[in-house]
Amino acid sequence: MVFSFYEGFGVKKVEKVKKHFGSILAGLKCVSFREWSQTGLSVKEIEKWFNIRKNTPWEERLAQLEKKVKYYTFVDDEYPCILKEIHSPPLVLYYQGDWSLTNRKCLAIVGTRKSTIYSKRMIGEWMPTLVKSNLVIVSGLALGVDSLAHKSCLQCQGKTVAVLGGGFEEIYPTINRRLAKEIVEGGGLILSEHSPDYKALPFNFPARNRVVSGLSAGVLVTEAPEKSGAMITAYMAMEQNRSVMAVGGDIFNFSSQGCNKLIKQGALFVDKVDDILLELGIKSDYSRVASSRKNDFKPRNETEKKIYSYLSEGEKWVDELCSLGNLEAEEVISALNLLSLEGFVEELPGGKWMIL
């Protein structure tokens, strides 16, 4: 924890200290330069540490932090195992909310801060199924796609994790302070590797992005210019051996150029929510259920036959079913309710329908 206060002391150096002294605390208490020289750190690094230790009231600062914030360090058993796999994981993670979410399967959703209706519709339509699939949605609390992902997840009564670029007292952008509070109140989690009073500076965000991808089994990019934070997150995910998924877009749209480039470079092209579930190893459960139910289904009339056929292609709104089958809303709703009682279809949070 104490080493995280100072630049230059990463996980590898801290592990050297722990290995030599037996514990971090023993290393902190040791004031022998000779002993420290046995850790494997350079003379320059040790001199820097002794100088910092001499001139910084770290014990007082640590005591103050422990009174107002919760945290886990890299050496704690509670630290997320999936995050320990990445290059240069955070030494410490301060948090507010439900820490257990770090142990669930997470999907990161990222994209441009200047999101369009394309991302809004996409996230809104796919989120109910993602939440129903028990996925935790991770993003960076930025404007645009990040905010859409967090808000949509909350609207579907799902759990979401926001990774900050600064401390809890310096949330950026300030307009999202309310959203951060709603995330915690909704049973979600906000994380930061920075102390509460640490300002969100531009160079912090690429580092923040490695945590967004590092916590997640996969990263979905909905819209992104070629040069953007979302692309940095995607490339970090590739380095971390995470699944990278991208939604293709208009080749003339500036906000689609990054996604199209990712697909050319090997990211999974997704155009329906089932693609995401399959990539994350979730689709198979739905396929077995759907297959068994399809064998049992026998339509009583043409309306049920049409509805089941259209839902076999993917989730649909009532008005979509009406339009596709040239049906009246009343007969569609009646048929859906009956099929729901029989266990063939189910209404998702948000109003869409799917086959069970």
Short mmCIF file of C-alpha atoms in Angstrom, two decimals:
data_model
loop_
_atom_site.label_atom_id
_atom_site.label_comp_id
_atom_site.label_asym_id
_atom_site.label_seq_id
_atom_site.Cartn_x
_atom_site.Cartn_y
_atom_site.Cartn_z
CA MET A 1 0.00 0.00 0.00
CA VAL A 2 2.69 2.49 1.04
CA PHE A 3 4.75 1.87 -2.11
CA SER A 4 1.78 2.90 -4.23
CA PHE A 5 2.20 6.47 -2.97
CA TYR A 6 5.37 6.85 -5.01
CA GLU A 7 6.11 6.62 -8.72
CA GLY A 8 8.62 4.00 -9.75
CA PHE A 9 7.63 1.24 -7.32
CA GLY A 10 5.66 -1.28 -9.35
CA VAL A 11 4.59 -4.83 -8.60
CA LYS A 12 7.89 -6.44 -9.62
CA LYS A 13 9.90 -4.26 -7.27
CA VAL A 14 7.48 -4.76 -4.41
CA GLU A 15 7.64 -8.53 -4.92
CA LYS A 16 11.42 -8.35 -4.63
CA VAL A 17 11.03 -6.55 -1.30
CA LYS A 18 8.51 -9.10 -0.05
CA LYS A 19 10.64 -12.04 -1.17
CA HIS A 20 13.74 -10.78 0.65
CA PHE A 21 12.16 -9.55 3.88
CA GLY A 22 9.37 -12.12 4.12
CA SER A 23 6.66 -9.45 4.21
CA ILE A 24 6.03 -5.90 3.04
CA LEU A 25 5.76 -4.69 6.64
CA ALA A 26 9.18 -6.09 7.49
CA GLY A 27 10.64 -4.24 4.53
CA LEU A 28 9.00 -0.98 5.60
CA LYS A 29 10.44 -1.32 9.09
CA CYS A 30 13.95 -2.06 7.91
CA VAL A 31 16.24 0.98 7.87
CA SER A 32 19.41 -0.88 6.92
CA PHE A 33 20.74 0.13 3.51
CA ARG A 34 22.83 -3.03 3.50
CA GLU A 35 19.74 -5.21 3.95
CA TRP A 36 17.90 -3.38 1.23
CA SER A 37 20.82 -3.87 -1.14
CA GLN A 38 20.08 -7.61 -0.96
CA THR A 39 16.59 -7.15 -2.50
CA GLY A 40 17.84 -6.90 -6.07
CA LEU A 41 16.91 -3.24 -6.42
CA SER A 42 19.53 -0.85 -7.79
CA VAL A 43 21.45 1.51 -5.52
CA LYS A 44 19.67 4.44 -7.16
CA GLU A 45 16.25 2.91 -6.47
CA ILE A 46 17.12 2.21 -2.85
CA GLU A 47 18.45 5.73 -2.33
CA LYS A 48 15.24 7.11 -3.80
CA TRP A 49 13.16 4.98 -1.44
CA PHE A 50 15.16 6.00 1.65
CA ASN A 51 14.87 9.66 0.68
CA ILE A 52 11.09 9.34 0.20
CA ARG A 53 10.72 7.49 3.46
CA LYS A 54 12.67 10.13 5.34
CA ASN A 55 10.76 13.12 3.97
CA THR A 56 7.21 11.79 3.72
CA PRO A 57 4.85 11.15 6.67
CA TRP A 58 3.58 7.93 5.08
CA GLU A 59 2.39 6.39 8.35
CA GLU A 60 0.11 9.39 8.97
CA ARG A 61 -1.17 9.35 5.40
CA LEU A 62 -1.88 5.63 5.56
CA ALA A 63 -3.82 6.05 8.79
CA GLN A 64 -5.93 8.82 7.25
CA LEU A 65 -6.73 6.74 4.19
CA GLU A 66 -7.75 3.71 6.22
CA LYS A 67 -10.34 5.85 8.00
CA LYS A 68 -12.15 6.99 4.87
CA VAL A 69 -11.64 4.43 2.09
CA LYS A 70 -11.56 0.69 1.52
CA TYR A 71 -8.84 -0.96 -0.53
CA TYR A 72 -7.03 -4.18 -1.37
CA THR A 73 -3.39 -4.50 -2.37
CA PHE A 74 -1.71 -6.78 -4.86
CA VAL A 75 -0.54 -9.09 -2.08
CA ASP A 76 -4.01 -9.53 -0.54
CA ASP A 77 -5.92 -12.77 -1.20
CA GLU A 78 -8.97 -10.71 -2.20
CA TYR A 79 -7.14 -9.01 -5.07
CA PRO A 80 -8.74 -10.13 -8.39
CA CYS A 81 -6.83 -13.11 -9.79
CA ILE A 82 -7.67 -12.11 -13.36
CA LEU A 83 -6.00 -8.73 -12.83
CA LYS A 84 -2.83 -10.32 -11.49
CA GLU A 85 -2.35 -11.87 -14.94
CA ILE A 86 -1.75 -8.56 -16.72
CA HIS A 87 1.48 -6.66 -17.18
CA SER A 88 1.98 -4.13 -14.38
CA PRO A 89 -1.24 -4.63 -12.37
CA PRO A 90 -2.13 -1.86 -9.89
CA LEU A 91 -0.39 -2.14 -6.54
CA VAL A 92 -3.59 -1.10 -4.80
CA LEU A 93 -7.26 -0.81 -5.72
CA TYR A 94 -9.42 1.61 -3.77
CA TYR A 95 -13.09 0.82 -4.04
CA GLN A 96 -16.65 1.72 -3.18
CA GLY A 97 -19.48 -0.76 -3.58
CA ASP A 98 -19.65 -4.53 -4.08
CA TRP A 99 -16.12 -5.90 -4.33
CA SER A 100 -17.39 -9.41 -5.14
CA LEU A 101 -18.20 -8.23 -8.68
CA THR A 102 -14.47 -8.48 -9.47
CA ASN A 103 -14.81 -12.26 -9.18
CA ARG A 104 -17.64 -12.54 -11.72
CA LYS A 105 -17.40 -12.78 -15.49
CA CYS A 106 -17.12 -9.25 -16.84
CA LEU A 107 -17.61 -7.69 -20.24
CA ALA A 108 -16.02 -4.32 -20.94
CA ILE A 109 -17.98 -2.02 -23.26
CA VAL A 110 -16.01 0.95 -24.58
CA GLY A 111 -16.15 3.44 -27.41
CA THR A 112 -16.01 7.04 -28.47
CA ARG A 113 -16.95 9.91 -26.18
CA LYS A 114 -18.93 11.36 -29.10
CA SER A 115 -21.29 8.42 -29.41
CA THR A 116 -24.14 8.40 -31.89
CA ILE A 117 -27.60 6.88 -31.90
CA TYR A 118 -25.93 3.78 -33.37
CA SER A 119 -24.21 2.91 -30.07
CA LYS A 120 -27.21 3.96 -28.02
CA ARG A 121 -29.56 1.65 -29.90
CA MET A 122 -27.06 -1.20 -29.96
CA ILE A 123 -26.31 -1.06 -26.24
CA GLY A 124 -29.98 -0.57 -25.37
CA GLU A 125 -31.06 -3.60 -27.39
CA TRP A 126 -28.26 -5.94 -26.27
CA MET A 127 -28.01 -4.98 -22.60
CA PRO A 128 -31.09 -6.91 -21.34
CA THR A 129 -29.65 -10.16 -22.66
CA LEU A 130 -26.16 -9.41 -21.34
CA VAL A 131 -27.59 -8.72 -17.89
CA LYS A 132 -29.82 -11.80 -18.05
CA SER A 133 -26.68 -13.78 -18.90
CA ASN A 134 -25.23 -12.69 -15.55
CA LEU A 135 -22.45 -10.61 -17.07
CA VAL A 136 -21.01 -7.66 -15.16
CA ILE A 137 -20.51 -4.62 -17.40
CA VAL A 138 -17.20 -2.76 -17.01
CA SER A 139 -16.35 0.65 -18.43
CA GLY A 140 -14.45 3.84 -17.65
CA LEU A 141 -17.19 6.30 -16.60
CA ALA A 142 -16.28 8.60 -19.51
CA LEU A 143 -18.76 10.47 -21.65
CA GLY A 144 -20.32 8.76 -24.63
CA VAL A 145 -20.26 4.97 -24.88
CA ASP A 146 -18.94 4.45 -21.33
CA SER A 147 -21.85 6.36 -19.82
CA LEU A 148 -24.34 4.61 -22.11
CA ALA A 149 -23.04 1.21 -20.97
CA HIS A 150 -23.23 2.04 -17.26
CA LYS A 151 -26.66 3.66 -17.50
CA SER A 152 -28.20 0.95 -19.66
CA CYS A 153 -26.92 -1.74 -17.31
CA LEU A 154 -28.46 0.03 -14.32
CA GLN A 155 -31.77 0.43 -16.16
CA CYS A 156 -31.83 -3.34 -16.70
CA GLN A 157 -31.12 -3.92 -12.98
CA GLY A 158 -27.69 -5.26 -13.82
CA LYS A 159 -24.33 -4.81 -12.10
CA THR A 160 -21.69 -2.51 -13.49
CA VAL A 161 -18.12 -1.58 -12.57
CA ALA A 162 -16.64 1.87 -13.28
CA VAL A 163 -12.85 2.23 -13.33
CA LEU A 164 -11.75 5.79 -12.64
CA GLY A 165 -8.80 7.75 -14.01
CA GLY A 166 -8.51 9.70 -10.75
CA GLY A 167 -9.57 9.37 -7.14
CA PHE A 168 -13.11 9.15 -5.77
CA GLU A 169 -13.04 12.80 -4.75
CA GLU A 170 -11.87 13.90 -8.21
CA ILE A 171 -14.27 12.07 -10.51
CA TYR A 172 -13.91 13.13 -14.13
CA PRO A 173 -15.94 14.27 -15.94
CA THR A 174 -17.67 16.01 -13.07
CA ILE A 175 -21.04 15.56 -14.79
CA ASN A 176 -20.73 11.82 -14.07
CA ARG A 177 -20.39 12.17 -10.31
CA ARG A 178 -24.09 11.45 -9.99
CA LEU A 179 -23.72 8.39 -12.20
CA ALA A 180 -20.89 7.09 -10.00
CA LYS A 181 -23.16 7.43 -6.98
CA GLU A 182 -25.99 5.63 -8.77
CA ILE A 183 -23.65 2.78 -9.67
CA VAL A 184 -22.75 2.19 -6.03
CA GLU A 185 -26.36 2.61 -4.87
CA GLY A 186 -27.42 0.11 -7.54
CA GLY A 187 -25.16 -2.59 -6.12
CA GLY A 188 -22.28 -1.88 -8.50
CA LEU A 189 -18.66 -0.96 -7.91
CA ILE A 190 -16.29 1.90 -8.62
CA LEU A 191 -12.53 1.32 -8.60
CA SER A 192 -9.39 3.40 -8.73
CA GLU A 193 -5.70 2.72 -8.31
CA HIS A 194 -5.33 6.30 -7.08
CA SER A 195 -5.95 7.73 -3.62
CA PRO A 196 -9.26 9.63 -3.18
CA ASP A 197 -7.78 13.12 -3.64
CA TYR A 198 -5.75 12.26 -6.75
CA LYS A 199 -6.70 14.41 -9.74
CA ALA A 200 -7.72 12.77 -13.02
CA LEU A 201 -4.93 13.83 -15.38
CA PRO A 202 -4.82 13.05 -19.13
CA PHE A 203 -1.90 10.60 -18.88
CA ASN A 204 -3.81 8.53 -16.28
CA PHE A 205 -6.48 7.35 -18.68
CA PRO A 206 -4.40 4.93 -20.79
CA ALA A 207 -3.30 3.31 -17.52
CA ARG A 208 -6.93 3.22 -16.40
CA ASN A 209 -7.80 1.39 -19.62
CA ARG A 210 -5.50 -1.53 -18.82
CA VAL A 211 -7.60 -2.14 -15.69
CA VAL A 212 -10.87 -1.93 -17.64
CA SER A 213 -9.68 -4.66 -20.02
CA GLY A 214 -7.76 -6.55 -17.36
CA LEU A 215 -10.84 -7.14 -15.23
CA SER A 216 -12.83 -8.41 -18.20
CA ALA A 217 -13.12 -11.67 -20.09
CA GLY A 218 -13.75 -9.67 -23.24
CA VAL A 219 -13.90 -6.13 -24.59
CA LEU A 220 -16.65 -4.89 -26.92
CA VAL A 221 -15.94 -1.74 -28.96
CA THR A 222 -19.12 -0.20 -30.38
CA GLU A 223 -17.80 2.97 -32.07
CA ALA A 224 -14.29 4.39 -32.06
CA PRO A 225 -12.04 6.60 -34.18
CA GLU A 226 -8.66 5.09 -35.08
CA LYS A 227 -6.93 7.22 -32.47
CA SER A 228 -8.94 6.96 -29.28
CA GLY A 229 -8.94 5.64 -25.75
CA ALA A 230 -11.23 2.80 -26.81
CA MET A 231 -8.62 1.61 -29.30
CA ILE A 232 -5.96 1.73 -26.60
CA THR A 233 -8.22 -0.44 -24.44
CA ALA A 234 -8.73 -2.90 -27.30
CA TYR A 235 -5.00 -3.22 -27.97
CA MET A 236 -4.31 -3.68 -24.28
CA ALA A 237 -6.97 -6.41 -24.22
CA MET A 238 -5.19 -8.17 -27.07
CA GLU A 239 -1.91 -8.04 -25.14
CA GLN A 240 -3.71 -9.41 -22.09
CA ASN A 241 -5.11 -12.33 -24.11
CA ARG A 242 -8.69 -11.12 -23.72
CA SER A 243 -11.40 -11.51 -26.34
CA VAL A 244 -11.76 -8.38 -28.46
CA MET A 245 -15.05 -7.78 -30.27
CA ALA A 246 -16.01 -4.89 -32.52
CA VAL A 247 -19.14 -3.70 -34.29
CA GLY A 248 -18.59 -2.83 -37.94
CA GLY A 249 -19.81 0.53 -39.18
CA ASP A 250 -20.09 2.94 -42.06
CA ILE A 251 -16.70 3.20 -43.78
CA PHE A 252 -17.26 6.94 -44.23
CA ASN A 253 -18.07 7.48 -40.54
CA PHE A 254 -15.12 8.79 -38.52
CA SER A 255 -16.42 7.00 -35.40
CA SER A 256 -16.44 3.61 -37.14
CA GLN A 257 -12.90 3.67 -38.50
CA GLY A 258 -11.38 2.20 -35.35
CA CYS A 259 -13.86 -0.69 -35.14
CA ASN A 260 -13.39 -1.54 -38.82
CA LYS A 261 -9.63 -1.53 -38.34
CA LEU A 262 -9.89 -3.85 -35.33
CA ILE A 263 -11.96 -6.31 -37.36
CA LYS A 264 -9.34 -6.27 -40.12
CA GLN A 265 -6.71 -6.99 -37.46
CA GLY A 266 -8.55 -10.03 -36.15
CA ALA A 267 -11.13 -8.76 -33.66
CA LEU A 268 -14.40 -10.69 -33.71
CA PHE A 269 -17.04 -8.98 -35.85
CA VAL A 270 -20.33 -8.88 -33.92
CA ASP A 271 -23.72 -7.86 -35.23
CA LYS A 272 -25.95 -9.56 -32.66
CA VAL A 273 -25.79 -10.18 -28.94
CA ASP A 274 -25.50 -13.95 -29.41
CA ASP A 275 -22.05 -13.40 -30.96
CA ILE A 276 -20.86 -11.92 -27.67
CA LEU A 277 -22.31 -14.72 -25.57
CA LEU A 278 -20.79 -17.39 -27.81
CA GLU A 279 -17.37 -15.73 -27.66
CA LEU A 280 -17.53 -15.65 -23.85
CA GLY A 281 -18.67 -19.27 -23.57
CA ILE A 282 -22.25 -18.46 -22.57
CA LYS A 283 -24.17 -19.13 -25.78
CA SER A 284 -23.99 -22.92 -25.45
CA ASP A 285 -26.35 -22.89 -22.45
CA TYR A 286 -28.97 -21.01 -24.44
CA SER A 287 -28.50 -23.24 -27.48
CA ARG A 288 -29.23 -26.44 -25.56
CA VAL A 289 -32.39 -24.99 -24.06
CA ALA A 290 -33.56 -23.50 -27.35
CA SER A 291 -32.90 -26.76 -29.20
CA SER A 292 -34.91 -28.85 -26.75
CA ARG A 293 -37.80 -26.38 -26.75
CA LYS A 294 -37.86 -26.20 -30.57
CA ASN A 295 -38.47 -29.94 -30.73
CA ASP A 296 -41.52 -29.54 -28.47
CA PHE A 297 -43.04 -26.54 -30.20
CA LYS A 298 -46.13 -27.11 -32.31
CA PRO A 299 -47.88 -23.90 -33.44
CA ARG A 300 -51.64 -23.80 -33.08
CA ASN A 301 -52.10 -21.17 -35.74
CA GLU A 302 -50.27 -19.08 -38.32
CA THR A 303 -49.65 -16.24 -35.85
CA GLU A 304 -47.73 -18.47 -33.43
CA LYS A 305 -45.81 -19.99 -36.33
CA LYS A 306 -44.72 -16.56 -37.58
CA ILE A 307 -43.81 -15.26 -34.11
CA TYR A 308 -41.71 -18.30 -33.27
CA SER A 309 -39.99 -18.13 -36.64
CA TYR A 310 -39.05 -14.48 -36.23
CA LEU A 311 -37.88 -14.94 -32.64
CA SER A 312 -35.69 -17.84 -33.80
CA GLU A 313 -33.66 -15.22 -35.65
CA GLY A 314 -33.07 -13.17 -32.49
CA GLU A 315 -34.76 -10.98 -29.91
CA LYS A 316 -37.60 -8.79 -31.16
CA TRP A 317 -39.88 -6.00 -29.96
CA VAL A 318 -43.63 -6.45 -30.29
CA ASP A 319 -43.81 -3.81 -33.00
CA GLU A 320 -41.07 -5.60 -34.96
CA LEU A 321 -43.08 -8.81 -34.86
CA CYS A 322 -46.15 -6.92 -36.02
CA SER A 323 -44.28 -5.37 -38.92
CA LEU A 324 -42.52 -8.57 -40.01
CA GLY A 325 -45.66 -10.69 -39.94
CA ASN A 326 -48.19 -8.06 -40.93
CA LEU A 327 -49.95 -8.78 -37.63
CA GLU A 328 -52.02 -6.71 -35.22
CA ALA A 329 -50.44 -5.81 -31.87
CA GLU A 330 -53.32 -7.34 -29.94
CA GLU A 331 -52.95 -10.78 -31.53
CA VAL A 332 -49.16 -10.70 -31.15
CA ILE A 333 -49.33 -9.82 -27.45
CA SER A 334 -51.99 -12.48 -26.86
CA ALA A 335 -49.89 -15.14 -28.59
CA LEU A 336 -46.71 -14.10 -26.75
CA ASN A 337 -48.42 -14.26 -23.37
CA LEU A 338 -49.74 -17.76 -24.09
CA LEU A 339 -46.37 -18.99 -25.36
CA SER A 340 -44.75 -17.45 -22.30
CA LEU A 341 -47.04 -19.37 -19.96
CA GLU A 342 -46.11 -22.56 -21.80
CA GLY A 343 -42.40 -21.81 -21.43
CA PHE A 344 -41.53 -21.27 -25.07
CA VAL A 345 -40.74 -17.55 -25.00
CA GLU A 346 -39.81 -14.96 -22.40
CA GLU A 347 -40.00 -11.19 -22.15
CA LEU A 348 -36.63 -9.60 -21.37
CA PRO A 349 -36.04 -6.53 -19.19
CA GLY A 350 -36.77 -3.60 -21.47
CA GLY A 351 -39.64 -5.22 -23.40
CA LYS A 352 -37.98 -7.40 -26.03
CA TRP A 353 -38.95 -11.08 -26.44
CA MET A 354 -36.74 -14.13 -26.91
CA ILE A 355 -37.11 -17.89 -27.33
CA LEU A 356 -36.31 -19.99 -24.28
#
